[in-house]
Amino acid sequence: MKKVVLFCLLVAYIWLLPKVFGQVSAASLKFDKTSASVDVGGTLSVGVIVDAGSDEISSTDIYVTYDASLVEAQSVDAGSFFPTVTNNISSGRVYIAGMVDDPASSKTGSGTVATITFKGLKNGSGAISFDCTSSKVIKDDINATNIMDCNANGSLTVTVGSGGTPVNPTELPKSGIFDDMVKWSQWGIVLVIVGGVVRLLLL
């Protein structure tokens, strides 16, 4: 009976071990700031950053949305993260694409894909954010999997001139309270299993 219990504990330990140590961080998009202010008629530079999380990525499609009556996107300058960057500006929306040149290569970590220059149009406050439905962070795999986690994306609150009633979007953390509880509970289970195995071995 003791051997059966010991075997079950070992199986459970082996099953849980990669789940505890294999915690991955999600790919996401964010800006180089979470809040900014600009004068009416003045300009504001906003860096657009991609974070590959725990994966290797080959490209990203980024759609940035904003209140076109508050600010105007005037230009997009390529960043250094991807060798190839293209863009398209329309009213209330900026599209940015970044990709590797060599299909055999990939990118890891985080970096600036591009920098958008906005012009302040009128007094007020609003959000510059990512369109999660259209935006993608593409994993370097045969399926070109979109690995972006919308909940991990950032946003920017911009105040123009004297401002107004501000809109303060909440930026969700990459790992919420529930995720932390799950992570620490898994550690607790592993410790209980290890303790049980040691106790059985000593009996």
XYZ file of N, CA and C in Angstrom:
609
model
N 0.837 -1.214 0.000
C 0.000 0.000 0.000
C 0.868 1.259 0.000
N 1.949 1.179 0.790
C 2.843 2.333 0.876
C 3.444 2.647 -0.494
N 3.801 1.592 -1.250
C 4.396 1.793 -2.563
C 3.400 2.423 -3.534
N 2.135 2.045 -3.425
C 1.104 2.610 -4.302
C 0.935 4.098 -4.034
N 0.862 4.450 -2.747
C 0.726 5.861 -2.370
C 1.935 6.656 -2.833
N 3.126 6.078 -2.642
C 4.358 6.748 -3.054
C 4.380 6.969 -4.561
N 3.935 5.960 -5.305
C 3.890 6.075 -6.762
C 2.933 7.183 -7.192
N 1.763 7.249 -6.570
C 0.770 8.284 -6.904
C 1.310 9.683 -6.613
N 2.004 9.811 -5.482
C 2.583 11.106 -5.128
C 3.647 11.528 -6.129
N 4.455 10.573 -6.568
C 5.495 10.888 -7.540
C 4.902 11.298 -8.881
N 3.843 10.620 -9.306
C 3.166 10.976 -10.562
C 2.599 12.388 -10.481
N 1.962 12.690 -9.346
C 1.401 14.031 -9.161
C 2.495 15.090 -9.171
N 3.622 14.764 -8.563
C 4.752 15.706 -8.515
C 5.290 15.967 -9.918
N 5.465 14.905 -10.689
C 5.980 15.047 -12.056
C 5.010 15.849 -12.914
N 3.715 15.673 -12.696
C 2.700 16.392 -13.481
C 2.679 17.876 -13.136
N 2.868 18.190 -11.876
C 2.792 19.587 -11.443
C 4.075 20.370 -11.694
N 5.204 19.681 -11.720
C 6.484 20.379 -11.815
C 6.585 21.295 -13.029
N 6.262 20.838 -14.252
C 6.357 21.756 -15.390
C 5.350 22.883 -15.336
N 4.229 22.669 -14.658
C 3.229 23.723 -14.552
C 3.709 24.851 -13.650
N 4.487 24.488 -12.627
C 5.000 25.500 -11.705
C 6.170 26.254 -12.314
N 7.113 25.491 -12.860
C 8.321 26.119 -13.392
C 8.141 26.601 -14.825
N 7.054 26.172 -15.457
C 6.830 26.559 -16.849
C 5.882 27.732 -16.998
N 5.788 28.590 -15.993
C 4.944 29.768 -16.089
C 5.443 30.661 -17.221
N 4.537 31.053 -18.112
C 4.917 31.889 -19.247
C 4.270 33.251 -19.115
N 4.934 34.244 -19.694
C 4.352 35.576 -19.722
C 3.788 35.830 -21.104
N 2.685 36.531 -21.162
C 1.975 36.729 -22.416
C 2.629 37.807 -23.257
N 2.454 37.690 -24.565
C 2.879 38.746 -25.479
C 1.877 39.894 -25.386
N 2.362 41.121 -25.526
C 1.474 42.273 -25.357
C 2.013 43.487 -26.096
N 1.167 44.511 -26.152
C 1.524 45.801 -26.741
C 1.366 46.879 -25.676
N 2.226 47.850 -25.688
C 2.111 48.945 -24.729
C 2.776 50.194 -25.300
N 2.543 51.304 -24.619
C 3.178 52.560 -24.998
C 4.344 52.837 -24.049
N 5.195 53.786 -24.427
C 6.342 54.096 -23.576
C 5.976 54.983 -22.394
N 4.707 55.294 -22.256
C 4.200 56.073 -21.126
C 2.734 55.725 -20.927
N 2.222 55.937 -19.727
C 0.808 55.664 -19.452
C -0.024 56.938 -19.397
N 0.629 58.085 -19.289
C -0.078 59.367 -19.307
C 0.852 60.423 -19.882
N 0.254 61.445 -20.500
C 1.053 62.511 -21.107
C 0.172 63.732 -21.304
N 0.806 64.879 -21.453
C 0.073 66.117 -21.719
C 0.745 66.859 -22.862
N -0.047 67.630 -23.588
C 0.453 68.381 -24.733
C -0.380 69.646 -24.879
N 0.235 70.728 -25.319
C -0.493 71.974 -25.547
C -1.319 71.876 -26.819
N -2.351 72.690 -26.899
C -3.109 72.798 -28.147
C -2.163 73.337 -29.218
N -2.032 72.622 -30.302
C -1.104 72.997 -31.358
C 0.281 72.420 -31.179
N 0.561 71.849 -30.001
C 1.856 71.230 -29.734
C 1.877 69.782 -30.188
N 3.056 69.160 -30.123
C 3.192 67.772 -30.555
C 3.648 66.875 -29.407
N 3.284 65.614 -29.519
C 3.593 64.608 -28.506
C 4.089 63.352 -29.199
N 5.238 62.839 -28.781
C 5.781 61.600 -29.342
C 5.448 60.433 -28.423
N 4.908 59.372 -29.004
C 4.501 58.192 -28.238
C 5.152 56.955 -28.845
N 5.983 56.275 -28.057
C 6.601 55.043 -28.521
C 5.649 53.867 -28.396
N 5.603 53.030 -29.426
C 4.756 51.835 -29.436
C 5.666 50.619 -29.268
N 5.440 49.876 -28.197
C 6.336 48.788 -27.807
C 5.638 47.436 -27.914
N 6.344 46.455 -28.449
C 5.855 45.079 -28.447
C 6.691 44.285 -27.456
N 6.016 43.443 -26.688
C 6.683 42.559 -25.732
C 6.351 41.123 -26.131
N 7.357 40.363 -26.507
C 7.135 38.993 -26.969
C 6.826 38.034 -25.831
N 6.943 38.484 -24.600
C 6.693 37.601 -23.466
C 7.726 36.484 -23.420
N 7.258 35.253 -23.314
C 8.160 34.106 -23.227
C 8.428 33.456 -24.577
N 7.884 34.042 -25.639
C 7.961 33.416 -26.957
C 8.931 34.127 -27.893
N 9.134 33.504 -29.048
C 9.841 34.118 -30.162
C 8.791 34.555 -31.177
N 8.911 35.772 -31.696
C 7.908 36.292 -32.617
C 8.554 36.683 -33.943
N 7.712 36.723 -34.991
C 8.208 37.075 -36.323
C 7.622 38.379 -36.841
N 6.470 38.790 -36.309
C 5.848 40.020 -36.795
C 4.763 40.496 -35.838
N 4.280 41.694 -36.096
C 3.155 42.234 -35.330
C 2.334 43.171 -36.203
N 1.040 43.138 -36.022
C 0.114 44.090 -36.636
C -0.496 44.900 -35.508
N -0.294 46.195 -35.541
C -0.722 47.056 -34.439
C -1.710 48.097 -34.944
N -2.857 48.165 -34.287
C -3.858 49.190 -34.597
C -4.043 50.061 -33.360
N -3.654 51.316 -33.485
C -3.774 52.284 -32.396
C -4.979 53.174 -32.669
N -5.854 53.301 -31.679
C -7.044 54.136 -31.840
C -6.990 55.324 -30.883
N -7.643 56.428 -31.286
C -7.631 57.650 -30.481
C -8.801 58.533 -30.893
N -9.089 59.543 -30.089
C -10.150 60.506 -30.374
C -9.619 61.519 -31.385
N -10.120 61.457 -32.612
C -9.620 62.316 -33.683
C -9.983 63.783 -33.493
N -10.926 64.067 -32.597
C -11.260 65.469 -32.330
C -10.333 66.074 -31.277
N -9.617 65.212 -30.563
C -8.726 65.651 -29.487
C -7.277 65.780 -29.960
N -6.806 64.755 -30.656
C -5.437 64.755 -31.179
C -5.443 64.266 -32.624
N -4.359 64.564 -33.310
C -4.206 64.145 -34.700
C -2.860 63.452 -34.871
N -2.872 62.236 -35.405
C -1.623 61.529 -35.690
C -1.011 62.133 -36.947
N 0.214 62.634 -36.822
C 0.838 63.323 -37.949
C 1.885 62.484 -38.672
N 2.617 61.669 -37.933
C 3.662 60.869 -38.576
C 3.984 59.644 -37.740
N 4.613 58.671 -38.389
C 5.070 57.452 -37.718
C 6.514 57.193 -38.132
N 7.391 57.084 -37.157
C 8.799 56.784 -37.416
C 9.113 55.367 -36.959
N 9.799 54.620 -37.798
C 10.131 53.232 -37.485
C 11.063 53.142 -36.286
N 10.825 52.139 -35.448
C 11.698 51.874 -34.317
C 12.793 50.898 -34.704
N 13.508 50.397 -33.720
C 14.662 49.531 -33.981
C 14.394 48.049 -33.738
N 13.208 47.701 -33.241
C 12.971 46.304 -32.872
C 12.872 45.405 -34.100
N 12.090 45.828 -35.091
C 11.959 45.075 -36.337
C 12.710 45.783 -37.458
N 13.341 45.025 -38.361
C 14.055 45.658 -39.475
C 13.130 46.282 -40.517
N 11.916 45.758 -40.617
C 10.959 46.287 -41.584
C 9.707 46.773 -40.862
N 9.369 48.033 -41.062
C 8.187 48.630 -40.426
C 7.436 49.459 -41.465
N 6.133 49.219 -41.574
C 5.282 50.018 -42.450
C 4.146 50.604 -41.622
N 3.477 51.621 -42.167
C 2.387 52.236 -41.412
C 1.372 52.892 -42.329
N 0.220 53.141 -41.767
C -0.833 53.868 -42.470
C -1.633 54.665 -41.442
N -1.813 55.948 -41.713
C -2.547 56.827 -40.799
C -3.897 57.181 -41.397
N -4.946 56.996 -40.608
C -6.285 57.448 -40.986
C -6.890 58.149 -39.781
N -8.014 58.806 -39.972
C -8.621 59.572 -38.888
C -9.006 58.661 -37.719
N -8.418 58.903 -36.558
C -8.733 58.135 -35.362
C -8.077 56.773 -35.283
N -7.162 56.483 -36.212
C -6.589 55.137 -36.258
C -5.217 55.153 -36.943
N -4.270 54.455 -36.347
C -2.944 54.296 -36.942
C -2.643 52.801 -37.040
N -2.247 52.367 -38.232
C -1.852 50.972 -38.428
C -0.337 50.903 -38.563
N 0.275 49.995 -37.803
C 1.720 49.789 -37.853
C 1.988 48.293 -37.990
N 2.843 47.936 -38.943
C 3.245 46.542 -39.111
C 4.751 46.443 -38.972
N 5.208 45.502 -38.162
C 6.633 45.250 -38.006
C 6.917 43.788 -38.259
N 8.027 43.495 -38.932
C 8.313 42.099 -39.269
C 9.812 41.880 -39.460
N 10.202 40.619 -39.359
C 11.592 40.251 -39.623
C 11.792 40.153 -41.131
N 13.026 40.338 -41.584
C 13.328 40.225 -43.015
C 13.572 38.788 -43.436
N 14.186 38.035 -42.549
C 14.549 36.650 -42.837
C 13.564 35.708 -42.163
N 12.845 34.881 -42.937
C 11.876 33.945 -42.339
C 12.502 33.001 -41.321
N 13.807 32.802 -41.407
C 14.479 31.894 -40.474
C 14.846 32.581 -39.167
N 14.638 33.883 -39.087
C 14.990 34.621 -37.874
C 13.744 34.948 -37.063
N 13.951 35.375 -35.837
C 12.836 35.736 -34.960
C 13.319 36.775 -33.958
N 12.378 37.323 -33.205
C 12.697 38.336 -32.198
C 12.200 37.877 -30.832
N 12.952 38.243 -29.797
C 12.554 37.943 -28.425
C 12.625 39.217 -27.589
N 12.038 39.153 -26.403
C 12.080 40.307 -25.510
C 11.124 41.400 -25.951
N 11.480 42.637 -25.667
C 10.611 43.759 -26.008
C 11.416 44.881 -26.640
N 10.721 45.738 -27.385
C 11.392 46.859 -28.018
C 10.398 47.759 -28.723
N 10.878 48.899 -29.173
C 10.020 49.886 -29.826
C 9.840 49.550 -31.301
N 8.599 49.351 -31.695
C 8.279 49.075 -33.097
C 8.253 50.375 -33.891
N 7.669 51.412 -33.301
C 7.560 52.703 -33.986
C 7.244 53.794 -32.973
N 7.396 55.032 -33.408
C 7.031 56.188 -32.597
C 6.039 57.042 -33.377
N 4.899 57.310 -32.745
C 3.852 58.123 -33.377
C 3.936 59.544 -32.844
N 3.838 60.516 -33.734
C 3.792 61.917 -33.326
C 2.359 62.421 -33.449
N 1.806 62.868 -32.330
C 0.447 63.408 -32.286
C 0.494 64.929 -32.128
N -0.528 65.585 -32.645
C -0.698 67.029 -32.468
C -1.949 67.282 -31.638
N -1.841 68.143 -30.617
C -3.000 68.485 -29.804
C -3.937 69.416 -30.561
N -5.231 69.103 -30.545
C -6.198 69.884 -31.315
C -7.077 70.785 -30.461
N -7.490 70.287 -29.292
C -8.378 71.077 -28.440
C -8.216 70.650 -26.994
N -8.666 71.486 -26.079
C -8.602 71.143 -24.655
C -9.449 69.904 -24.364
N -8.906 69.022 -23.559
C -9.654 67.833 -23.176
C -8.730 66.684 -22.834
N -9.326 65.593 -22.415
C -8.573 64.386 -22.069
C -9.202 63.177 -22.735
N -8.402 62.219 -23.074
C -8.913 61.009 -23.704
C -7.869 59.915 -23.705
N -8.232 58.788 -24.264
C -7.357 57.613 -24.257
C -6.813 57.318 -25.648
N -5.566 56.927 -25.671
C -4.958 56.332 -26.858
C -4.754 54.865 -26.509
N -5.295 53.982 -27.310
C -5.286 52.571 -26.934
C -5.088 51.678 -28.154
N -5.037 50.372 -27.891
C -4.860 49.388 -28.953
C -6.193 48.718 -29.271
N -6.462 48.530 -30.561
C -7.632 47.777 -30.990
C -7.261 46.300 -30.914
N -7.733 45.647 -29.876
C -7.322 44.266 -29.627
C -7.891 43.301 -30.664
N -9.061 43.624 -31.202
C -9.687 42.740 -32.181
C -8.836 42.607 -33.435
N -8.224 43.708 -33.851
C -7.450 43.712 -35.095
C -5.958 43.489 -34.879
N -5.434 43.906 -33.733
C -3.993 43.816 -33.487
C -3.557 42.370 -33.244
N -2.304 42.087 -33.613
C -1.763 40.738 -33.452
C -0.277 40.792 -33.108
N 0.160 39.806 -32.347
C 1.586 39.540 -32.158
C 1.787 38.099 -32.607
N 2.548 37.915 -33.676
C 2.623 36.610 -34.327
C 3.824 35.803 -33.841
N 3.529 34.620 -33.340
C 4.574 33.703 -32.890
C 5.334 33.133 -34.081
N 6.612 32.878 -33.876
C 7.439 32.308 -34.933
C 7.223 30.799 -34.982
N 6.073 30.413 -35.542
C 5.783 28.996 -35.719
C 5.096 28.794 -37.063
N 4.882 27.552 -37.434
C 4.335 27.229 -38.743
C 2.902 27.720 -38.916
N 2.194 27.907 -37.796
C 0.798 28.339 -37.856
C 0.631 29.847 -37.757
N 1.721 30.579 -37.589
C 1.658 32.038 -37.417
C 0.619 32.391 -36.349
N 0.762 31.801 -35.186
C -0.205 31.936 -34.097
C -0.176 33.334 -33.484
N -1.364 33.901 -33.301
C -1.476 35.183 -32.604
C -1.431 34.914 -31.103
N -0.388 35.383 -30.432
C -0.204 35.078 -29.007
C -0.434 36.298 -28.118
N -1.014 37.345 -28.656
C -1.232 38.556 -27.865
C -2.331 38.356 -26.829
N -2.073 38.805 -25.618
C -3.054 38.775 -24.537
C -3.631 40.177 -24.383
N -4.896 40.348 -24.748
C -5.523 41.675 -24.702
C -5.482 42.280 -23.300
N -5.630 41.455 -22.284
C -5.644 41.957 -20.912
C -4.296 42.509 -20.471
N -3.241 42.141 -21.192
C -1.904 42.614 -20.830
C -1.514 43.884 -21.580
N -2.334 44.291 -22.553
C -2.011 45.487 -23.331
C -2.106 46.756 -22.485
N -1.316 47.737 -22.851
C -1.332 49.009 -22.140
C -2.210 50.036 -22.831
N -2.331 51.200 -22.230
C -3.067 52.319 -22.816
C -2.447 53.610 -22.302
N -2.823 54.707 -22.931
C -2.243 56.004 -22.603
C -3.347 57.035 -22.442
N -3.332 57.762 -21.340
C -4.252 58.873 -21.132
C -3.544 60.163 -21.516
N -4.115 60.892 -22.465
C -3.498 62.131 -22.934
C -4.379 63.320 -22.562
N -3.755 64.370 -22.061
C -4.445 65.609 -21.714
C -3.929 66.718 -22.621
N -4.855 67.376 -23.295
C -4.493 68.455 -24.211
C -4.861 69.795 -23.587
N -3.922 70.731 -23.564
C -4.177 72.064 -23.019
C -4.558 72.016 -21.559
N -5.644 72.723 -21.232
C -6.111 72.770 -19.846
C -6.856 71.515 -19.449
N -7.060 70.626 -20.417
C -7.718 69.358 -20.119
C -9.206 69.508 -19.952
N -9.780 68.588 -19.208
C -11.219 68.555 -18.983
C -11.485 67.439 -18.016
N -12.581 66.751 -18.205
C -12.858 65.578 -17.382
C -12.032 64.421 -17.908
N -11.004 63.988 -17.162
C -10.095 62.964 -17.680
C -10.734 61.588 -17.731
N -10.301 60.822 -18.701
C -10.685 59.425 -18.799
C -9.461 58.611 -18.433
N -9.554 57.847 -17.372
C -8.400 57.100 -16.879
C -8.610 55.611 -17.078
N -8.215 55.080 -18.235
C -8.372 53.648 -18.456
C -7.488 52.866 -17.514
N -7.982 51.731 -17.064
C -7.218 50.894 -16.149
C -6.386 49.908 -16.938
N -5.089 49.930 -16.702
C -4.196 48.989 -17.366
C -4.094 47.735 -16.524
N -4.538 46.612 -17.107
C -4.525 45.360 -16.373
C -3.117 44.796 -16.305
N -2.735 44.240 -15.160
C -1.401 43.649 -15.045
C -1.300 42.371 -15.855
N -0.079 41.979 -16.167
C 0.118 40.758 -16.933
C -0.313 39.540 -16.130
N -0.223 39.591 -14.846
C -0.635 38.485 -13.996
C -1.525 39.032 -12.897
N -2.807 38.671 -12.948
C -3.757 39.207 -11.990
C -3.706 38.479 -10.661
N -4.603 38.878 -9.745
C -4.646 38.270 -8.415
C -4.948 36.787 -8.511
N -5.887 36.432 -9.405
C -6.254 35.023 -9.541
C -5.067 34.201 -10.031
N -4.331 34.742 -11.023
C -3.170 34.026 -11.541
C -2.132 33.815 -10.455
N -1.914 34.839 -9.614
C -0.950 34.712 -8.526
C -1.385 33.650 -7.524
N -2.704 33.609 -7.234
C -3.216 32.606 -6.301
C -2.977 31.204 -6.845
N -3.236 31.025 -8.146
C -3.025 29.714 -8.759
C -1.556 29.327 -8.687
N -0.680 30.293 -9.006
C 0.755 30.004 -8.997
C 1.227 29.572 -7.619
N 0.847 30.326 -6.575
C 1.320 30.002 -5.229
C 0.664 28.735 -4.692
N -0.585 28.470 -5.091
C -1.228 27.235 -4.647
C -0.527 26.025 -5.254
N -0.038 26.163 -6.499
C 0.699 25.061 -7.112
C 1.993 24.792 -6.360
N 2.677 25.849 -5.949
C 3.877 25.674 -5.135
C 3.546 24.952 -3.832
N 2.425 25.314 -3.222
C 2.025 24.677 -1.974
C 1.768 23.195 -2.154
N 1.113 22.843 -3.262
C 0.828 21.438 -3.534
C 2.124 20.657 -3.729
N 3.062 21.262 -4.471
C 4.348 20.598 -4.695
C 5.056 20.330 -3.376
N 5.061 21.325 -2.481
C 5.725 21.160 -1.188
C 5.056 20.074 -0.359
N 3.720 20.019 -0.404
C 2.998 18.976 0.334
C 3.364 17.599 -0.196
N 3.440 17.480 -1.532
C 3.783 16.192 -2.137
C 5.197 15.772 -1.756
N 6.132 16.730 -1.846
C 7.519 16.425 -1.476
C 7.599 15.984 -0.021
N 6.877 16.694 0.858
C 6.876 16.324 2.268
C 6.310 14.936 2.492
N 5.242 14.603 1.738
C 4.649 13.281 1.869
C 5.581 12.178 1.416
N 6.290 12.438 0.302
C 7.240 11.438 -0.200
C 8.363 11.204 0.806
N 8.906 12.303 1.337
C 9.991 12.186 2.321
C 9.526 11.423 3.552
N 8.312 11.728 3.995
C 7.789 11.055 5.199
C 7.639 9.561 4.970
N 7.132 9.174 3.788
C 6.966 7.758 3.489
C 8.314 7.049 3.398
N 9.294 7.746 2.853
C 10.622 7.137 2.736
C 11.263 6.900 4.101
N 10.919 7.752 5.063
C 11.503 7.634 6.398
C 10.792 6.613 7.268
N 9.586 6.222 6.873
C 8.836 5.252 7.689
C 9.432 3.853 7.569
